CSV table of C-alpha atoms in Angstrom, one decimal:
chain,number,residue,atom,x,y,z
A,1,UNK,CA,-2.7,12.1,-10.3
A,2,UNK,CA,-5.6,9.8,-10.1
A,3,UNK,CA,-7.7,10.6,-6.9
A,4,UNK,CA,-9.7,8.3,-5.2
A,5,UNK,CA,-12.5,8.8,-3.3
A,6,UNK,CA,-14.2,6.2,-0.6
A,7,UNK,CA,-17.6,6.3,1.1
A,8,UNK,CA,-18.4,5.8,3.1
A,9,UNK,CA,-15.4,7.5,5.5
A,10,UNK,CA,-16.7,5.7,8.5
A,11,UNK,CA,-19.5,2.9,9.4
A,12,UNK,CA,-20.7,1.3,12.5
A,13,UNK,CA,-21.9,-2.3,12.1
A,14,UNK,CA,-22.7,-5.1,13.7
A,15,UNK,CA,-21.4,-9.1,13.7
A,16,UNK,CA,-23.3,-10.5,10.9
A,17,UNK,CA,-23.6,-7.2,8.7
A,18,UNK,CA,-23.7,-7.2,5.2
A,19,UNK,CA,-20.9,-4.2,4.5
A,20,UNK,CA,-20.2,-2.7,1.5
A,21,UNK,CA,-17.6,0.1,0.8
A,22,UNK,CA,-17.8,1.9,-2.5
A,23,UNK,CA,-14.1,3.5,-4.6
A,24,UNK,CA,-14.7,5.9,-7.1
A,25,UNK,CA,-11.8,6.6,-9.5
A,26,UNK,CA,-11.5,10.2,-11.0
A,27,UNK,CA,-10.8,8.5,-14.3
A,28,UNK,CA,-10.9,5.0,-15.7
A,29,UNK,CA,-8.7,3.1,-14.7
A,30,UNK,CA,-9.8,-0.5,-15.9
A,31,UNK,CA,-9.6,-3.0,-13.2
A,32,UNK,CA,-6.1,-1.8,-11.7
A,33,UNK,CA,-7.4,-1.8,-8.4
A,34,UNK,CA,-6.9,-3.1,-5.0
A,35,UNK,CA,-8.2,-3.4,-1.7
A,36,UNK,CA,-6.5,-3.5,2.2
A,37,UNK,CA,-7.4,-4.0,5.4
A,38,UNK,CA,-5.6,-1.9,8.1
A,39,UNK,CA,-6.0,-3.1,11.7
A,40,UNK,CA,-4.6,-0.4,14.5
A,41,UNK,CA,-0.7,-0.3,14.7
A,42,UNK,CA,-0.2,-2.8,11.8
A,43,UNK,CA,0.7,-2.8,8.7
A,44,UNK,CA,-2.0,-3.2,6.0
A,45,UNK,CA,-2.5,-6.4,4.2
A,46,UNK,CA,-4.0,-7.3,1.1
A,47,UNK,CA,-7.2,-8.4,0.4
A,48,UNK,CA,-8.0,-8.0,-2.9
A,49,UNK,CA,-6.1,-7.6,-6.3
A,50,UNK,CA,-7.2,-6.3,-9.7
A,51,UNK,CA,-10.3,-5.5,-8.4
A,52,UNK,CA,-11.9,-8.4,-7.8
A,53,UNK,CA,-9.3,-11.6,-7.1
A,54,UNK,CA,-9.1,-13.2,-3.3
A,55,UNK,CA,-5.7,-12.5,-2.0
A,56,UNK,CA,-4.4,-16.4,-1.1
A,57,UNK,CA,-5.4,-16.6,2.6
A,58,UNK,CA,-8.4,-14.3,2.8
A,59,UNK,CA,-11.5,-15.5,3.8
A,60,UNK,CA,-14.3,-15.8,1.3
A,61,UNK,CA,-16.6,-13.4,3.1
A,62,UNK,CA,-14.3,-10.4,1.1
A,63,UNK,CA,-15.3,-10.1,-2.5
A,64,UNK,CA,-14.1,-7.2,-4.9
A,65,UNK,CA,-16.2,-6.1,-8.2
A,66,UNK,CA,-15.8,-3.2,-10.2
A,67,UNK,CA,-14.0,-1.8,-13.6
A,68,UNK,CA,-13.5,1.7,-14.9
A,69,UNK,CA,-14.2,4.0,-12.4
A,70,UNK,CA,-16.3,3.1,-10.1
A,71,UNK,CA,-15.4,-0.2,-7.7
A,72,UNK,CA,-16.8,-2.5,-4.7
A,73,UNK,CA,-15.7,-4.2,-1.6
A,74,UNK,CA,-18.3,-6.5,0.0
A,75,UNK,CA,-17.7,-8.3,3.4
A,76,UNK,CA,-20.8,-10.4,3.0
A,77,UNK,CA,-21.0,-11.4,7.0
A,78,UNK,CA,-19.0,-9.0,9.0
A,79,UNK,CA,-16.7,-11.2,11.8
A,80,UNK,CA,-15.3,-9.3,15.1
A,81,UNK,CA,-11.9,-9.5,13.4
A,82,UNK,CA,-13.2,-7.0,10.9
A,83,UNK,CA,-13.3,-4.2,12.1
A,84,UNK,CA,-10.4,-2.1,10.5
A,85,UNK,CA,-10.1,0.4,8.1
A,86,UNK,CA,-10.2,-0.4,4.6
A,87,UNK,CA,-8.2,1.4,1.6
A,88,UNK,CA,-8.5,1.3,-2.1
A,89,UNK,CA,-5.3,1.3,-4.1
A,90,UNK,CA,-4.5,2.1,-8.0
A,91,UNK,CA,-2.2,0.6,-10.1
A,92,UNK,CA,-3.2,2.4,-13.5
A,93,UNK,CA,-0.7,5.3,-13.3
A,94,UNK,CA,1.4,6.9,-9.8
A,95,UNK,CA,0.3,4.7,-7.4
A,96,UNK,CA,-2.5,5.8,-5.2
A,97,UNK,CA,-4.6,5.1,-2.3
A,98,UNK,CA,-8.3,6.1,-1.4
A,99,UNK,CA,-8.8,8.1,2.1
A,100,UNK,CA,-9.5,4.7,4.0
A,101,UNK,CA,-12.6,4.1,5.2
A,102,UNK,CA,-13.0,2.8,9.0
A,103,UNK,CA,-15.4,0.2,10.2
A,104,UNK,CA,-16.3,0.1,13.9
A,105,UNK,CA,-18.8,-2.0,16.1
A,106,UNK,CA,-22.5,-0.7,16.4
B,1,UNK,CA,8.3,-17.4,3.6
B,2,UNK,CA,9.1,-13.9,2.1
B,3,UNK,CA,9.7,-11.3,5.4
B,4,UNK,CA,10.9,-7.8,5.1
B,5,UNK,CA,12.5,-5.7,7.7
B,6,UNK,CA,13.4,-2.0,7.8
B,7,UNK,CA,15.9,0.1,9.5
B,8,UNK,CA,17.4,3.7,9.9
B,9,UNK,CA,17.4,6.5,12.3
B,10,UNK,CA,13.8,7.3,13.8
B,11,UNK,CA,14.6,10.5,15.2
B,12,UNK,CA,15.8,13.6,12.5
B,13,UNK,CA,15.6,17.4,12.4
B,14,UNK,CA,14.7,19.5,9.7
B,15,UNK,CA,16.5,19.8,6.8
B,16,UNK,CA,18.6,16.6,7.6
B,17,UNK,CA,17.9,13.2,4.8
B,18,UNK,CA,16.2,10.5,6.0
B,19,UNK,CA,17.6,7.2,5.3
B,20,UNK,CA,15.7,3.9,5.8
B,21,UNK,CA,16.9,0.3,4.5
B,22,UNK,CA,14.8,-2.7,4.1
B,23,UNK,CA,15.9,-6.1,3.3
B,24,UNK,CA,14.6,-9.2,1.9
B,25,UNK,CA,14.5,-12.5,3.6
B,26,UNK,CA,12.9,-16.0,3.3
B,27,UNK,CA,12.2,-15.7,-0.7
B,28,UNK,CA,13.0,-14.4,-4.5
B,29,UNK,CA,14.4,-10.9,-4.4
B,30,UNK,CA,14.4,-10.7,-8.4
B,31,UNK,CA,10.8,-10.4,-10.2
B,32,UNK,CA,9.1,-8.1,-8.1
B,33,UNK,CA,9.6,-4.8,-7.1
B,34,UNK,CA,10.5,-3.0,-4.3
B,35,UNK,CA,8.4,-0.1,-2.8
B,36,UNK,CA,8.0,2.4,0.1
B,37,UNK,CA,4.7,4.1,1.5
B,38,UNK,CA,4.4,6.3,4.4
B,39,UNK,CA,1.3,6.6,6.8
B,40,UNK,CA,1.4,10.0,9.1
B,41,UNK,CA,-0.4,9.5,12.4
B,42,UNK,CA,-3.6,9.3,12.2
B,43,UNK,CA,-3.9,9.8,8.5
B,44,UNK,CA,-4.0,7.4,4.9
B,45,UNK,CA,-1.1,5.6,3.4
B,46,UNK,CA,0.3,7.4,0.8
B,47,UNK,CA,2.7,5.6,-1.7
B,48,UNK,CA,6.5,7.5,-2.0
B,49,UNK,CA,8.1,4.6,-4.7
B,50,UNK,CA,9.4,1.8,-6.3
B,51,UNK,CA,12.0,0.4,-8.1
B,52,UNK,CA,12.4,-2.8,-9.8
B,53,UNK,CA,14.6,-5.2,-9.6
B,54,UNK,CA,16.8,-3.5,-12.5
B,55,UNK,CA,17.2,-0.6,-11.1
B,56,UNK,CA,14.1,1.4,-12.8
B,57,UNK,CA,12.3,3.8,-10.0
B,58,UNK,CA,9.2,5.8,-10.1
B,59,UNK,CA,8.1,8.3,-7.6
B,60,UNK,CA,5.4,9.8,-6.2
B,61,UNK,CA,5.3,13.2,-8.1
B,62,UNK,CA,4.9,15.4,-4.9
B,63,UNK,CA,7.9,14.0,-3.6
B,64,UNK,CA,10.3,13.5,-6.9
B,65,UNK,CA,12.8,15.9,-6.4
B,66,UNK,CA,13.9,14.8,-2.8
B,67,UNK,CA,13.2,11.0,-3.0
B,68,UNK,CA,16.0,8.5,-4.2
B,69,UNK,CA,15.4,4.8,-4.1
B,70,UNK,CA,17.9,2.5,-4.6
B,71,UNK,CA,18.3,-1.4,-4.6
B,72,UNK,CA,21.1,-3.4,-3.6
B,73,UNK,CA,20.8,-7.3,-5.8
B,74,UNK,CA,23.8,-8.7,-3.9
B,75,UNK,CA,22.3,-8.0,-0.4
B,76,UNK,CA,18.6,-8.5,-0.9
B,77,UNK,CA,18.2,-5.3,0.0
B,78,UNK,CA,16.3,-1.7,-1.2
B,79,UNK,CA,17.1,1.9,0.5
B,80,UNK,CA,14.8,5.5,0.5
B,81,UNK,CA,16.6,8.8,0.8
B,82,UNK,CA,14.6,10.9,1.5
B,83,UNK,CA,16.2,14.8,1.7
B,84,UNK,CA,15.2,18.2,3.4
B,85,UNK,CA,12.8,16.8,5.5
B,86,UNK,CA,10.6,18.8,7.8
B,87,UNK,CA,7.7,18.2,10.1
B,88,UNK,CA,5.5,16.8,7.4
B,89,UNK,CA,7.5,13.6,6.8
B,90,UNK,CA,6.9,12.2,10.5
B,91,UNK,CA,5.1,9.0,9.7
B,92,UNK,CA,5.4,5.4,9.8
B,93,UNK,CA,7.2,4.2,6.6
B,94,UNK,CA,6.8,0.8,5.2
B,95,UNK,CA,8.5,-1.2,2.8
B,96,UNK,CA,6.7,-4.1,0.6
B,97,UNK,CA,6.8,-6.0,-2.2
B,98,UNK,CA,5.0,-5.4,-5.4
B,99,UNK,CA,3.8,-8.2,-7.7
B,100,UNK,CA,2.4,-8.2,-10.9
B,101,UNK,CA,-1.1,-10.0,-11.9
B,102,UNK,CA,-0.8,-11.2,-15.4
B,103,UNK,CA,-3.9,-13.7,-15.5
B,104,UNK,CA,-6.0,-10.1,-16.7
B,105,UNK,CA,-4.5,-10.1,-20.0
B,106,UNK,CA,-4.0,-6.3,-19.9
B,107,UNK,CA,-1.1,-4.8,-20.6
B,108,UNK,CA,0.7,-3.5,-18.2
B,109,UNK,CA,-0.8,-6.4,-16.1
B,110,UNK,CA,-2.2,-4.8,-12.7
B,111,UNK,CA,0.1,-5.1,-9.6
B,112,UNK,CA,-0.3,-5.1,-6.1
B,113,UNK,CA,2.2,-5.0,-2.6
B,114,UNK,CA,1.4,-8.3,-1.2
B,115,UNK,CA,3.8,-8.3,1.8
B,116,UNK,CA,4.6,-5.7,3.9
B,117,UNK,CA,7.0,-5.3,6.9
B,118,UNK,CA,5.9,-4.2,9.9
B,119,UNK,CA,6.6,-0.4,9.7
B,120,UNK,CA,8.9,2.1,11.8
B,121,UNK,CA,8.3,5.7,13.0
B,122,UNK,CA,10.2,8.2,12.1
B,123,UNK,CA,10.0,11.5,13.8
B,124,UNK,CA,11.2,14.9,12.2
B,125,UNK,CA,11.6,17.5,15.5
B,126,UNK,CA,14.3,20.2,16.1
């Protein structure tokens, strides 16, 4: 299987925060990857597709960018309704998802 | 627009199969496909299936040989057996639809599970 790895696991940061969450693949896997945002007791919802197309609906502060192997997720002004915790997902071979990585208030 | 919801017994003991349902409401059931993932508490989401609207499934490979999923064209609707659980299969389980990105030009084109339903706990105690 195709592991994916996230870092950081955790962040604390604050309303107006640049954030950036890094997925690294254990082998290429193109651009057959996707992001989530998980909010306590909900179910996860899409943010990002193919590694770097908006989800219709999601705000333009979420941006994807990436191929092969390693891969980005930028929230480029961190609103209160951020903070979640935030998967990778491939598509390249039996699905997958990264270990999550949670964003909290500083 | 497009809503899932999910169904089956929440509370199983060990060895017993664990049968969920989720149907399709509110938009297309053909040309997508149909999968289940599974979060245990306080841990990632880990994906269990899919099967397509033909009928083809794939599986997670740790849990092939107890894992059916099945799909039911007439109803809307898509099942997961799941057999001998034990302890390790408490989780929530969701259902959601995959889609398929074809605007990369690669082949297979990427996909994605753009909705999902809201989730249900099941509980494997003796």
């Amino acid at each position: 299987d195709i592991q994916l790895t996230q870092s950081p696991s955790s962040l604390s940061a604050s309303v107006g925060d640049r954030v950036t969450i890094t997925c690294r693949a254990s082998q290429s896997i193109s651009r057959y990857l996707n992001w989530y945002q998980q909010k306590a007791g909900k179910a996860p919802k899409l943010l990002i597709y193919a590694a770097s197309n908006l989800q219709s609906g999601v705000p333009s502060r979420f941006s994807g960018s990436g191929s092969g192997t390693d891969f980005t997720l930028t929230i480029s002004s961190l609103q209160p309704e951020d903070f979640a915790t935030y998967y990778c997902q491939q598509s390249y071979s039996p699905r997958t998802f990264g270990q999550g990585t949670k964003v909290e208030i500083k | 627009q497009v809503q899932l919801q999910q169904w089956g017994a929440g509370l199983l003991k060990p060895s017993e199969t664990l049968s969920l349902t989720c149907a399709v409401s509110g938009g297309s059931f053909s040309g997508y496909f149909w999968i289940w993932i599974r979060q245990p508490p306080g841990k990632g989401l880990e994906w269990i299936g899919e099967i397509t609207h033909s009928g083809s499934t794939r599986y997670t490979p740790s849990l092939k040989s107890r894992v059916t999923i099945s799909i039911d064209t007439s109803k809307n609707q898509f099942s997961l057996n799941l057999s001998s659980v034990t302890a390790a299969d408490t989780a929530v389980y969701y259902c959601a639809r995959g889609d398929r990105y074809y605007g990369s030009g690669t082949n297979p084109p990427p996909s994605y599970m753009d909705v999902w339903d809201k989730g249900a706990s099941v509980t494997v105690s003796s």
